[in-house]
Coordinates of C-alpha atoms and ligand atoms in Angstrom, one line a residue:
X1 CA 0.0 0.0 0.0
X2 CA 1.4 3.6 -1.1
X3 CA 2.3 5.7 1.6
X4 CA -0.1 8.0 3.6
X5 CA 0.3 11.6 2.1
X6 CA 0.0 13.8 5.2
X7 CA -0.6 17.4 5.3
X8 CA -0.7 20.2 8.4
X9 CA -2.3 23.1 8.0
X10 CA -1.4 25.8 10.7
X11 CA -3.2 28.8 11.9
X12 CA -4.7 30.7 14.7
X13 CA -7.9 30.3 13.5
X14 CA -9.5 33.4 15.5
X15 CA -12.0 32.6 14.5
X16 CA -12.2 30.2 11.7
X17 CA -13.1 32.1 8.3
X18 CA -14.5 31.0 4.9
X19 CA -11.0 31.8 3.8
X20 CA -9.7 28.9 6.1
X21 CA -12.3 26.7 4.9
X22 CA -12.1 27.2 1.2
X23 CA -7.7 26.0 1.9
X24 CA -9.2 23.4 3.5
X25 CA -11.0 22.0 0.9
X26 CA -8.1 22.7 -1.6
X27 CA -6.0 20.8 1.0
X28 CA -8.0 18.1 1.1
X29 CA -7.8 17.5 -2.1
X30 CA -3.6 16.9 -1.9
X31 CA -3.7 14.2 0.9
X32 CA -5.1 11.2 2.9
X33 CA -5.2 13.0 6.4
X34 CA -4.9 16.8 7.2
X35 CA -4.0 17.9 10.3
X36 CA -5.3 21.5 11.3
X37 CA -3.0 22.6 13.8
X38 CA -4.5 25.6 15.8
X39 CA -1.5 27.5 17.3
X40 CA -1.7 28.5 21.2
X41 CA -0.4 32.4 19.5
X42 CA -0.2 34.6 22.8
X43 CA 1.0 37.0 21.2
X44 CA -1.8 37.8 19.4
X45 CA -3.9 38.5 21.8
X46 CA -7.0 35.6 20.9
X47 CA -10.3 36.7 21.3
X48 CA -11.2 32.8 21.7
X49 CA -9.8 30.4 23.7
X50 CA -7.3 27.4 22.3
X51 CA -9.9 25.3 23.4
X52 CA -12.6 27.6 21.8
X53 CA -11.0 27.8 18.8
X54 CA -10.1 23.8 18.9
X55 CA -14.0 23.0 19.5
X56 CA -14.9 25.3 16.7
X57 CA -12.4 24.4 14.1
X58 CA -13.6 20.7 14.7
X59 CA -17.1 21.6 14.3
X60 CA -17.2 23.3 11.4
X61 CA -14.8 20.6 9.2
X62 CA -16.3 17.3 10.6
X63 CA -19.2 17.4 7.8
X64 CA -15.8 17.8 5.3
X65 CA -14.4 14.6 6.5
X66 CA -17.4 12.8 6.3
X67 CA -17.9 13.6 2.8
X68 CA -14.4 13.1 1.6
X69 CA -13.2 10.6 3.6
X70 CA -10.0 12.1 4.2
X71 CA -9.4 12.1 8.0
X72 CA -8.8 15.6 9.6
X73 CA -7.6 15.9 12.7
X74 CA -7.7 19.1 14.8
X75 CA -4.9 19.3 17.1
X76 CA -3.7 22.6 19.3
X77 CA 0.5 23.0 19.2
X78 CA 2.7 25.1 21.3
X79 CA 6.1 24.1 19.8
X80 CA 7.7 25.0 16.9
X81 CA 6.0 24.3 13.5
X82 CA 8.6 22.0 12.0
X83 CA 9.0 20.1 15.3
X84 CA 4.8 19.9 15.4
X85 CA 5.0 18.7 11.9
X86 CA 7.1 16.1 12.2
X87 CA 5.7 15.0 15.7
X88 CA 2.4 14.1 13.4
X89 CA 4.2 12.7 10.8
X90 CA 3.6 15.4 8.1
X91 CA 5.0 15.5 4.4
X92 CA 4.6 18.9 3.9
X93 CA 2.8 21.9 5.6
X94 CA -0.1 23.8 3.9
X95 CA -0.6 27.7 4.2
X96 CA -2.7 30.0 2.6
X97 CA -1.5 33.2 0.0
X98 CA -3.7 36.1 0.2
X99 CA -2.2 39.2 -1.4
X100 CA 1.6 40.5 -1.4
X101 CA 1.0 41.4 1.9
X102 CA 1.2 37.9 3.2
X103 CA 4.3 37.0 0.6
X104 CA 7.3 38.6 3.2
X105 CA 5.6 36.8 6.3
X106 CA 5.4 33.4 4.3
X107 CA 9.0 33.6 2.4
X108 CA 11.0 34.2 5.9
X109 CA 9.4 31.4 7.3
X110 CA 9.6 28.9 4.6
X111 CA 13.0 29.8 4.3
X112 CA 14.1 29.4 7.7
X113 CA 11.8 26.0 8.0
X114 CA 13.5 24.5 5.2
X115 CA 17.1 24.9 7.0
X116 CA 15.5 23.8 10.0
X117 CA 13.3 20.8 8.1
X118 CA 14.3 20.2 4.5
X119 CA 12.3 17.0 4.0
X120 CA 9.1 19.2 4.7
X121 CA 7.6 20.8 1.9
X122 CA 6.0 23.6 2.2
X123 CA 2.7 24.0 -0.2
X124 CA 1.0 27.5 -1.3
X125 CA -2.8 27.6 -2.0
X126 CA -4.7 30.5 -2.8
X127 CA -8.3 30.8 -1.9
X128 CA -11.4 31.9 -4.5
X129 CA -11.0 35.1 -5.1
X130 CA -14.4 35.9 -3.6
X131 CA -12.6 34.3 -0.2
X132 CA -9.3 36.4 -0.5
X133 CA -9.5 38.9 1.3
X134 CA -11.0 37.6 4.3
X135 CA -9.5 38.3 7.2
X136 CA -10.0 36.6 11.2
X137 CA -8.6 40.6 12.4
X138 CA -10.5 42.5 10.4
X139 CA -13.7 39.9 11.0
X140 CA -13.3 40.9 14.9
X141 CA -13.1 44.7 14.1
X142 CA -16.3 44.5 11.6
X143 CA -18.2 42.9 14.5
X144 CA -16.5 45.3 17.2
X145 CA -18.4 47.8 15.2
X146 CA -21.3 46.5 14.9
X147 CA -21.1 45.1 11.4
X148 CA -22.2 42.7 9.5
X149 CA -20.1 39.6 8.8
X150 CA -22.4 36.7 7.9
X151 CA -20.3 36.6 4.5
X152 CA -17.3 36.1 6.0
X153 CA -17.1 33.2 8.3
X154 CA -19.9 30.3 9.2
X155 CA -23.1 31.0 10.4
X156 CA -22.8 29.6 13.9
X157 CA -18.8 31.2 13.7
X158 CA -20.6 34.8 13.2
X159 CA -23.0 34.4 16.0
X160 CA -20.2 33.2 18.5
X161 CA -18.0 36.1 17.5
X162 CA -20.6 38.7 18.5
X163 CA -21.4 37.2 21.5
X164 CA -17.6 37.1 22.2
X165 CA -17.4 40.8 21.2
X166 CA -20.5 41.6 23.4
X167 CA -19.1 40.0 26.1
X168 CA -15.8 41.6 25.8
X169 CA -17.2 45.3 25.2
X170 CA -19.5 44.3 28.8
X171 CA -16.6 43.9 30.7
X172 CA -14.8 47.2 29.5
Ligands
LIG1 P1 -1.4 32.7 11.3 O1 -1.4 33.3 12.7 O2 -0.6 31.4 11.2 O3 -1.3 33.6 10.2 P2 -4.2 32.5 10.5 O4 -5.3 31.7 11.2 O5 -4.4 34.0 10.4 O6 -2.9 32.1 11.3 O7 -4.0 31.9 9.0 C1 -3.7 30.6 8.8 C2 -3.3 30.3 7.4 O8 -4.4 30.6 6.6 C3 -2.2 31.3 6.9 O9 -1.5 30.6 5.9 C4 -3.0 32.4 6.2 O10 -2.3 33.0 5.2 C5 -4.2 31.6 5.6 N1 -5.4 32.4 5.3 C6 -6.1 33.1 6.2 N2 -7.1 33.7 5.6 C7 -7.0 33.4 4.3 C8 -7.8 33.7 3.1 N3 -8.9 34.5 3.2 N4 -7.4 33.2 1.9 C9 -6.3 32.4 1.9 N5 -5.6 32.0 2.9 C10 -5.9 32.5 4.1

């Protein structure tokens, strides 16, 4: 039997957008188990937990594994990426592309993960461009405002941001 192709796909996930999703399913596509891996990412600040944002991710790509078969798991890490990725046993690591923006961020850390890793591959995929320019920042400050962001990220995501955000703005 050929190999298991295993991908990781690493974010924050705060919150889980349409943008993640859409990679998701293009990631899906390249391997026979994807693991999310939802970074722990003090430093910026989460508005939802790691276990939040673990319980959410899960929920919203279980119906994706059921109708592709390929098994995803939805793992939290605290370590560095390489080290995560080979812990799980990962061929190569998936991240999104948006804009140029994005490109700096991306190319510093590829770089330095292939000196540190460089049997990992690392695997670009860009989202529809109706999905691109989603952002999980700019989703909080929409809803901080008061605005709508049904378009941007799950239904059930969009209601548990702006009960996060009420919640937040409550306590000062
Ligand atoms: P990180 O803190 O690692 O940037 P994010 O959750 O913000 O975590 O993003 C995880 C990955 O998903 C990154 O590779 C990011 O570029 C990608 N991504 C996020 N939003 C989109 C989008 N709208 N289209 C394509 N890729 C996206």
């Amino acid at each position: 039997m050929a190999k298991q192709r295993v991908g990781v796909y690493p974010g924050t996930f705060d919150p889980i957008t349409n943008g993640h999703i859409d990679i998701i399913k293009r990631g899906i596509g390249l391997v026979d188990r994807l693991v999310i891996g939802v970074a722990t990412n003090p430093s910026k600040n989460p508005l939802f937990t790691l276990e939040e944002r673990v319980d959410i991710v899960t929920r919203e790509t279980s119906a994706l594994a059921l109708e592709t078969g390929v098994q995803i798991d939805v793992v939290q890490f605290d370590e560095l990426l390489m080290k995560f990725a080979e812990r799980v046993g990962a061929d190569f690591i998936i991240r999104g592309l948006r804009a140029v923006a994005d490109f700096e961020y991306e190319f510093q850390m590829t770089g330095m993960n292939y000196q540190i890793n460089p049997d990992i591959e690392t695997v670009f995929l860009m989202a529809d461009p109706k999905y691109q320019t989603i952002a999980s920042r700019l989703v909080k400050e929409v809803a901080m405002y008061g605005g709508n962001i049904a378009a941007f990220v799950p239904k059930q995501v969009g209601l548990e941001v702006v009960a996060k955000v009420e919640a937040h703005s409550k306590k000062g």
